């Protein structure tokens, strides 16, 4: 499922036309990872922290599109855990150590990188 939106971002300092591609990946095992038509300048990947299969699908998609993603100057991988039921805790306990695990798996970097080349 894919939606494309064109935004015009206007700030005090700049105006930018932005094309946003909203791509929702199916979770079932038979679905192929969707490819990118053109390399993105920025990428935001979102997975559902309460559903392990969504992180697995993000990893598969990144692997298939790896060469296209190298051009992205901004890369974010985010977990949506904002609306948890009251008293809810993940089955495996708090997510301590998760950021280091994500960095080891190549999904996140906490080190600054040069954007200028």
CSV table of N, CA and C in Angstrom, one decimal:
chain,number,residue,atom,x,y,z
A,1,UNK,N,0.9,-1.2,0.0
A,1,UNK,CA,0.0,0.0,0.0
A,1,UNK,C,0.9,1.2,0.0
A,2,UNK,N,0.7,2.1,-1.0
A,2,UNK,CA,1.6,3.3,-1.1
A,2,UNK,C,0.8,4.5,-1.4
A,3,UNK,N,1.2,5.6,-0.7
A,3,UNK,CA,0.6,6.9,-0.9
A,3,UNK,C,1.7,7.9,-1.2
A,4,UNK,N,1.5,8.8,-2.2
A,4,UNK,CA,2.5,9.9,-2.4
A,4,UNK,C,1.9,11.2,-2.2
A,5,UNK,N,2.6,12.0,-1.5
A,5,UNK,CA,2.1,13.4,-1.1
A,5,UNK,C,3.2,14.4,-1.4
A,6,UNK,N,2.8,15.5,-1.9
A,6,UNK,CA,3.7,16.6,-2.2
A,6,UNK,C,3.5,17.7,-1.1
A,7,UNK,N,4.5,18.0,-0.4
A,7,UNK,CA,4.4,19.1,0.7
A,7,UNK,C,5.3,20.3,0.3
A,8,UNK,N,4.9,21.4,0.7
A,8,UNK,CA,5.7,22.6,0.6
A,8,UNK,C,6.0,23.0,2.0
A,9,UNK,N,7.2,22.9,2.4
A,9,UNK,CA,7.6,23.2,3.8
A,9,UNK,C,8.2,24.7,3.8
A,10,UNK,N,7.5,25.5,4.5
A,10,UNK,CA,8.0,26.9,4.6
A,10,UNK,C,8.4,27.3,6.0
A,11,UNK,N,9.6,27.7,6.2
A,11,UNK,CA,10.0,28.1,7.5
A,11,UNK,C,10.6,29.5,7.4
A,12,UNK,N,11.0,30.0,8.5
A,12,UNK,CA,11.6,31.4,8.6
A,12,UNK,C,12.8,31.5,7.7
A,13,UNK,N,13.5,30.4,7.5
A,13,UNK,CA,14.8,30.3,6.9
A,13,UNK,C,14.8,29.8,5.5
A,14,UNK,N,13.9,28.9,5.1
A,14,UNK,CA,13.9,28.3,3.8
A,14,UNK,C,12.5,27.8,3.4
A,15,UNK,N,12.4,27.6,2.1
A,15,UNK,CA,11.2,26.9,1.6
A,15,UNK,C,11.7,25.7,0.8
A,16,UNK,N,11.0,24.6,1.0
A,16,UNK,CA,11.4,23.4,0.3
A,16,UNK,C,10.2,22.6,-0.2
A,17,UNK,N,10.2,22.1,-1.4
A,17,UNK,CA,9.2,21.2,-1.9
A,17,UNK,C,9.6,19.8,-1.6
A,18,UNK,N,8.8,19.0,-1.0
A,18,UNK,CA,9.1,17.7,-0.5
A,18,UNK,C,8.1,16.7,-1.0
A,19,UNK,N,8.6,15.6,-1.6
A,19,UNK,CA,7.8,14.5,-2.0
A,19,UNK,C,7.8,13.5,-1.0
A,20,UNK,N,6.7,13.1,-0.4
A,20,UNK,CA,6.6,12.1,0.7
A,20,UNK,C,6.0,10.8,0.1
A,21,UNK,N,6.7,9.7,0.2
A,21,UNK,CA,6.2,8.4,-0.2
A,21,UNK,C,5.9,7.7,1.1
A,22,UNK,N,4.6,7.4,1.3
A,22,UNK,CA,4.2,6.6,2.5
A,22,UNK,C,3.9,5.2,2.0
A,23,UNK,N,4.8,4.3,2.5
A,23,UNK,CA,4.8,2.9,2.0
A,23,UNK,C,4.5,2.0,3.2
A,24,UNK,N,3.4,1.3,3.2
A,24,UNK,CA,3.0,0.3,4.2
A,24,UNK,C,3.3,-1.1,3.7
A,25,UNK,N,4.2,-1.8,4.4
A,25,UNK,CA,4.6,-3.1,4.0
A,25,UNK,C,3.7,-4.2,4.6
A,26,UNK,N,3.2,-5.1,3.8
A,26,UNK,CA,2.4,-6.2,4.3
A,26,UNK,C,3.3,-7.1,5.2
A,27,UNK,N,2.8,-7.7,6.2
A,27,UNK,CA,3.6,-8.5,7.2
A,27,UNK,C,3.7,-10.0,6.8
A,28,UNK,N,2.8,-10.5,5.9
A,28,UNK,CA,2.8,-11.9,5.6
A,28,UNK,C,4.1,-12.3,4.9
A,29,UNK,N,4.5,-13.5,5.1
A,29,UNK,CA,5.8,-14.0,4.6
A,29,UNK,C,5.8,-14.1,3.0
A,30,UNK,N,4.7,-14.1,2.4
A,30,UNK,CA,4.7,-14.3,0.9
A,30,UNK,C,4.9,-12.9,0.2
A,31,UNK,N,4.8,-11.8,0.9
A,31,UNK,CA,4.9,-10.5,0.3
A,31,UNK,C,6.4,-10.2,0.0
A,32,UNK,N,6.6,-9.7,-1.3
A,32,UNK,CA,7.9,-9.3,-1.7
A,32,UNK,C,8.2,-7.9,-1.1
A,33,UNK,N,9.4,-7.6,-0.8
A,33,UNK,CA,9.8,-6.3,-0.3
A,33,UNK,C,9.7,-5.3,-1.5
A,34,UNK,N,9.0,-4.2,-1.2
A,34,UNK,CA,8.8,-3.2,-2.3
A,34,UNK,C,10.1,-2.5,-2.5
A,35,UNK,N,10.4,-2.3,-3.8
A,35,UNK,CA,11.6,-1.5,-4.2
A,35,UNK,C,11.4,0.0,-4.3
A,36,UNK,N,12.4,0.7,-4.4
A,36,UNK,CA,12.4,2.1,-4.5
A,36,UNK,C,12.6,2.5,-6.0
A,37,UNK,N,11.8,3.5,-6.5
A,37,UNK,CA,12.0,3.9,-7.9
A,37,UNK,C,13.3,4.7,-8.0
A,38,UNK,N,13.5,5.7,-7.0
A,38,UNK,CA,14.6,6.5,-7.0
A,38,UNK,C,15.2,6.6,-5.5
A,39,UNK,N,16.5,6.8,-5.4
A,39,UNK,CA,17.0,6.8,-4.0
A,39,UNK,C,16.5,8.0,-3.3
A,40,UNK,N,16.1,7.8,-2.0
A,40,UNK,CA,15.6,9.0,-1.2
A,40,UNK,C,16.7,9.8,-0.6
A,41,UNK,N,16.4,11.1,-0.4
A,41,UNK,CA,17.3,12.0,0.3
A,41,UNK,C,17.2,11.7,1.8
A,42,UNK,N,16.0,11.3,2.3
A,42,UNK,CA,15.8,11.1,3.7
A,42,UNK,C,14.9,9.9,3.8
A,43,UNK,N,15.0,9.1,4.9
A,43,UNK,CA,14.2,7.9,5.1
A,43,UNK,C,13.8,7.8,6.6
A,44,UNK,N,12.6,7.6,6.8
A,44,UNK,CA,12.1,7.3,8.2
A,44,UNK,C,11.4,5.9,8.1
A,45,UNK,N,11.9,5.0,8.9
A,45,UNK,CA,11.3,3.7,9.0
A,45,UNK,C,10.6,3.6,10.3
A,46,UNK,N,9.4,3.0,10.3
A,46,UNK,CA,8.6,2.9,11.6
A,46,UNK,C,8.2,1.5,11.7
A,47,UNK,N,8.4,1.0,12.9
A,47,UNK,CA,7.9,-0.4,13.2
A,47,UNK,C,7.1,-0.4,14.5
A,48,UNK,N,6.3,-1.4,14.7
A,48,UNK,CA,5.5,-1.5,15.9
A,48,UNK,C,6.2,-2.3,16.9
A,49,UNK,N,6.7,-1.7,18.0
A,49,UNK,CA,7.5,-2.4,19.0
A,49,UNK,C,6.8,-3.6,19.7
A,50,UNK,N,5.5,-3.6,19.7
A,50,UNK,CA,4.8,-4.7,20.3
A,50,UNK,C,4.6,-5.9,19.3
A,51,UNK,N,5.1,-5.7,18.1
A,51,UNK,CA,4.9,-6.8,17.1
A,51,UNK,C,6.3,-7.0,16.4
A,52,UNK,N,7.0,-8.0,16.9
A,52,UNK,CA,8.3,-8.4,16.4
A,52,UNK,C,8.4,-8.5,14.9
A,53,UNK,N,7.3,-9.0,14.3
A,53,UNK,CA,7.4,-9.2,12.9
A,53,UNK,C,7.5,-7.9,12.1
A,54,UNK,N,7.1,-6.8,12.6
A,54,UNK,CA,7.2,-5.6,11.9
A,54,UNK,C,8.7,-5.1,11.8
A,55,UNK,N,9.4,-5.3,12.9
A,55,UNK,CA,10.9,-5.1,12.8
A,55,UNK,C,11.6,-6.0,11.9
A,56,UNK,N,11.2,-7.2,11.8
A,56,UNK,CA,11.7,-8.2,10.9
A,56,UNK,C,11.5,-7.7,9.5
A,57,UNK,N,10.3,-7.3,9.2
A,57,UNK,CA,9.9,-6.8,7.8
A,57,UNK,C,10.7,-5.6,7.5
A,58,UNK,N,10.9,-4.6,8.4
A,58,UNK,CA,11.8,-3.5,8.1
A,58,UNK,C,13.2,-3.9,7.8
A,59,UNK,N,13.7,-4.9,8.5
A,59,UNK,CA,15.1,-5.3,8.2
A,59,UNK,C,15.2,-6.0,6.8
A,60,UNK,N,14.2,-6.8,6.5
A,60,UNK,CA,14.1,-7.4,5.1
A,60,UNK,C,14.1,-6.3,4.1
A,61,UNK,N,13.3,-5.3,4.3
A,61,UNK,CA,13.1,-4.2,3.3
A,61,UNK,C,14.4,-3.4,3.1
A,62,UNK,N,15.1,-3.1,4.3
A,62,UNK,CA,16.4,-2.4,4.2
A,62,UNK,C,17.4,-3.2,3.4
A,63,UNK,N,17.4,-4.6,3.7
A,63,UNK,CA,18.4,-5.4,3.0
A,63,UNK,C,18.2,-5.4,1.5
A,64,UNK,N,16.9,-5.5,1.0
A,64,UNK,CA,16.6,-5.5,-0.4
A,64,UNK,C,16.9,-4.2,-1.0
A,65,UNK,N,16.7,-3.1,-0.3
A,65,UNK,CA,16.9,-1.7,-0.9
A,65,UNK,C,18.2,-1.1,-0.5
A,66,UNK,N,19.2,-1.9,0.0
A,66,UNK,CA,20.4,-1.3,0.6
A,66,UNK,C,21.1,-0.4,-0.3
A,67,UNK,N,21.3,-0.7,-1.6
A,67,UNK,CA,22.1,0.2,-2.4
A,67,UNK,C,21.4,1.5,-2.7
A,68,UNK,N,20.0,1.5,-2.7
A,68,UNK,CA,19.3,2.8,-2.9
A,68,UNK,C,19.3,3.6,-1.6
A,69,UNK,N,19.5,3.0,-0.5
A,69,UNK,CA,19.4,3.7,0.8
A,69,UNK,C,20.7,4.4,1.1
A,70,UNK,N,21.8,4.1,0.5
A,70,UNK,CA,23.1,4.7,0.7
A,70,UNK,C,23.1,6.2,0.5
A,71,UNK,N,22.3,6.6,-0.5
A,71,UNK,CA,22.2,8.1,-0.8
A,71,UNK,C,21.4,8.9,0.2
A,72,UNK,N,20.7,8.3,1.1
A,72,UNK,CA,19.9,9.0,2.0
A,72,UNK,C,20.8,9.7,3.1
A,73,UNK,N,20.7,11.0,3.2
A,73,UNK,CA,21.5,11.7,4.1
A,73,UNK,C,20.9,11.6,5.5
A,74,UNK,N,19.6,11.4,5.6
A,74,UNK,CA,19.0,11.3,6.9
A,74,UNK,C,18.3,9.9,7.0
A,75,UNK,N,18.6,9.1,8.0
A,75,UNK,CA,18.0,7.8,8.1
A,75,UNK,C,17.6,7.6,9.6
A,76,UNK,N,16.3,7.4,9.7
A,76,UNK,CA,15.8,7.2,11.1
A,76,UNK,C,15.0,5.9,11.1
A,77,UNK,N,15.1,5.1,12.2
A,77,UNK,CA,14.3,4.0,12.4
A,77,UNK,C,13.7,4.2,13.8
A,78,UNK,N,12.3,4.2,13.8
A,78,UNK,CA,11.6,4.6,15.0
A,78,UNK,C,10.6,3.5,15.4
A,79,UNK,N,10.4,3.3,16.6
A,79,UNK,CA,9.5,2.4,17.2
A,79,UNK,C,8.3,3.2,17.7
A,80,UNK,N,7.1,2.7,17.3
A,80,UNK,CA,5.9,3.4,17.9
A,80,UNK,C,5.4,2.7,19.1
A,81,UNK,N,5.7,3.4,20.2
A,81,UNK,CA,5.2,2.8,21.5
A,81,UNK,C,4.6,3.9,22.4
A,82,UNK,N,3.9,4.8,21.7
A,82,UNK,CA,3.4,6.0,22.4
A,82,UNK,C,2.0,5.6,23.0
A,83,UNK,N,1.3,4.8,22.4
A,83,UNK,CA,-0.1,4.5,23.0
A,83,UNK,C,-0.2,3.1,23.5
A,84,UNK,N,0.4,2.9,24.6
A,84,UNK,CA,0.3,1.6,25.2
A,84,UNK,C,-0.8,1.6,26.2
A,85,UNK,N,-1.5,0.4,26.4
A,85,UNK,CA,-2.5,0.4,27.4
A,85,UNK,C,-1.9,0.6,28.8
A,86,UNK,N,-2.6,1.2,29.7
A,86,UNK,CA,-2.1,1.4,31.1
A,86,UNK,C,-1.7,0.2,31.7
A,87,UNK,N,-0.5,0.2,32.3
A,87,UNK,CA,0.1,-1.0,33.0
A,87,UNK,C,0.8,-2.0,32.1
A,88,UNK,N,0.8,-1.7,30.8
A,88,UNK,CA,1.4,-2.6,29.8
A,88,UNK,C,2.9,-2.6,29.9
A,89,UNK,N,3.5,-3.8,29.8
A,89,UNK,CA,4.9,-4.0,29.8
A,89,UNK,C,5.2,-5.1,28.7
A,90,UNK,N,6.3,-4.9,27.9
A,90,UNK,CA,6.6,-6.0,27.0
A,90,UNK,C,6.8,-7.3,27.7
A,91,UNK,N,6.5,-8.4,27.0
A,91,UNK,CA,6.7,-9.7,27.6
A,91,UNK,C,8.1,-10.0,28.0
A,92,UNK,N,9.1,-9.4,27.3
A,92,UNK,CA,10.4,-9.7,27.7
A,92,UNK,C,11.0,-8.6,28.6
A,93,UNK,N,10.2,-7.8,29.2
A,93,UNK,CA,10.6,-6.8,30.2
A,93,UNK,C,11.0,-5.5,29.5
A,94,UNK,N,11.5,-4.6,30.2
A,94,UNK,CA,11.9,-3.3,29.7
A,94,UNK,C,12.9,-3.4,28.5
A,95,UNK,N,12.9,-2.4,27.7
A,95,UNK,CA,13.8,-2.5,26.5
A,95,UNK,C,15.2,-2.1,26.7
A,96,UNK,N,15.7,-2.3,27.9
A,96,UNK,CA,17.1,-1.9,28.2
A,96,UNK,C,18.0,-2.6,27.2
A,97,UNK,N,19.0,-1.9,26.7
A,97,UNK,CA,19.9,-2.5,25.7
A,97,UNK,C,19.4,-2.5,24.3
A,98,UNK,N,18.1,-2.1,24.1
A,98,UNK,CA,17.6,-2.2,22.7
A,98,UNK,C,18.4,-1.3,21.8
A,99,UNK,N,18.7,0.0,22.1
A,99,UNK,CA,19.4,0.8,21.2
A,99,UNK,C,20.8,0.2,20.8
A,100,UNK,N,21.5,-0.4,21.7
A,100,UNK,CA,22.8,-1.0,21.3
A,100,UNK,C,22.6,-2.2,20.4
A,101,UNK,N,21.5,-2.9,20.6
A,101,UNK,CA,21.2,-4.1,19.7
A,101,UNK,C,20.8,-3.6,18.3
A,102,UNK,N,20.0,-2.5,18.3
A,102,UNK,CA,19.6,-1.9,17.0
A,102,UNK,C,20.9,-1.4,16.2
A,103,UNK,N,21.8,-0.8,17.0
A,103,UNK,CA,23.0,-0.3,16.3
A,103,UNK,C,23.8,-1.5,15.8
A,104,UNK,N,24.0,-2.6,16.6
A,104,UNK,CA,24.7,-3.8,16.1
A,104,UNK,C,24.1,-4.3,14.8
A,105,UNK,N,22.8,-4.3,14.7
A,105,UNK,CA,22.1,-4.8,13.6
A,105,UNK,C,22.0,-3.8,12.4
A,106,UNK,N,22.6,-2.6,12.6
A,106,UNK,CA,22.7,-1.7,11.5
A,106,UNK,C,21.5,-0.9,11.3
A,107,UNK,N,20.5,-0.9,12.2
A,107,UNK,CA,19.3,-0.1,12.1
A,107,UNK,C,19.4,1.3,12.7
A,108,UNK,N,20.4,1.5,13.5
A,108,UNK,CA,20.5,2.8,14.1
A,108,UNK,C,22.0,3.1,14.4
A,109,UNK,N,22.3,4.4,14.3
A,109,UNK,CA,23.7,4.9,14.6
A,109,UNK,C,23.6,6.0,15.6
A,110,UNK,N,24.3,6.0,16.6
A,110,UNK,CA,24.4,7.1,17.6
A,110,UNK,C,25.6,7.9,17.3
A,111,UNK,N,26.4,7.6,16.4
A,111,UNK,CA,27.6,8.4,16.1
A,111,UNK,C,27.2,9.4,15.0
A,112,UNK,N,27.7,10.7,15.2
A,112,UNK,CA,27.4,11.7,14.1
A,112,UNK,C,28.1,11.3,12.9
A,113,UNK,N,27.5,11.6,11.7
A,113,UNK,CA,28.1,11.3,10.4
A,113,UNK,C,28.1,12.6,9.6
A,114,UNK,N,29.1,12.8,8.8
A,114,UNK,CA,29.2,14.0,8.0
A,114,UNK,C,28.1,13.9,6.9
A,115,UNK,N,27.4,15.0,6.7
A,115,UNK,CA,26.4,15.0,5.6
A,115,UNK,C,27.0,15.7,4.4
A,116,UNK,N,28.1,16.3,4.5
A,116,UNK,CA,28.7,17.1,3.4
A,116,UNK,C,29.6,16.2,2.5
A,117,UNK,N,29.9,15.0,2.9
A,117,UNK,CA,30.7,14.2,2.1
A,117,UNK,C,32.1,14.1,2.5
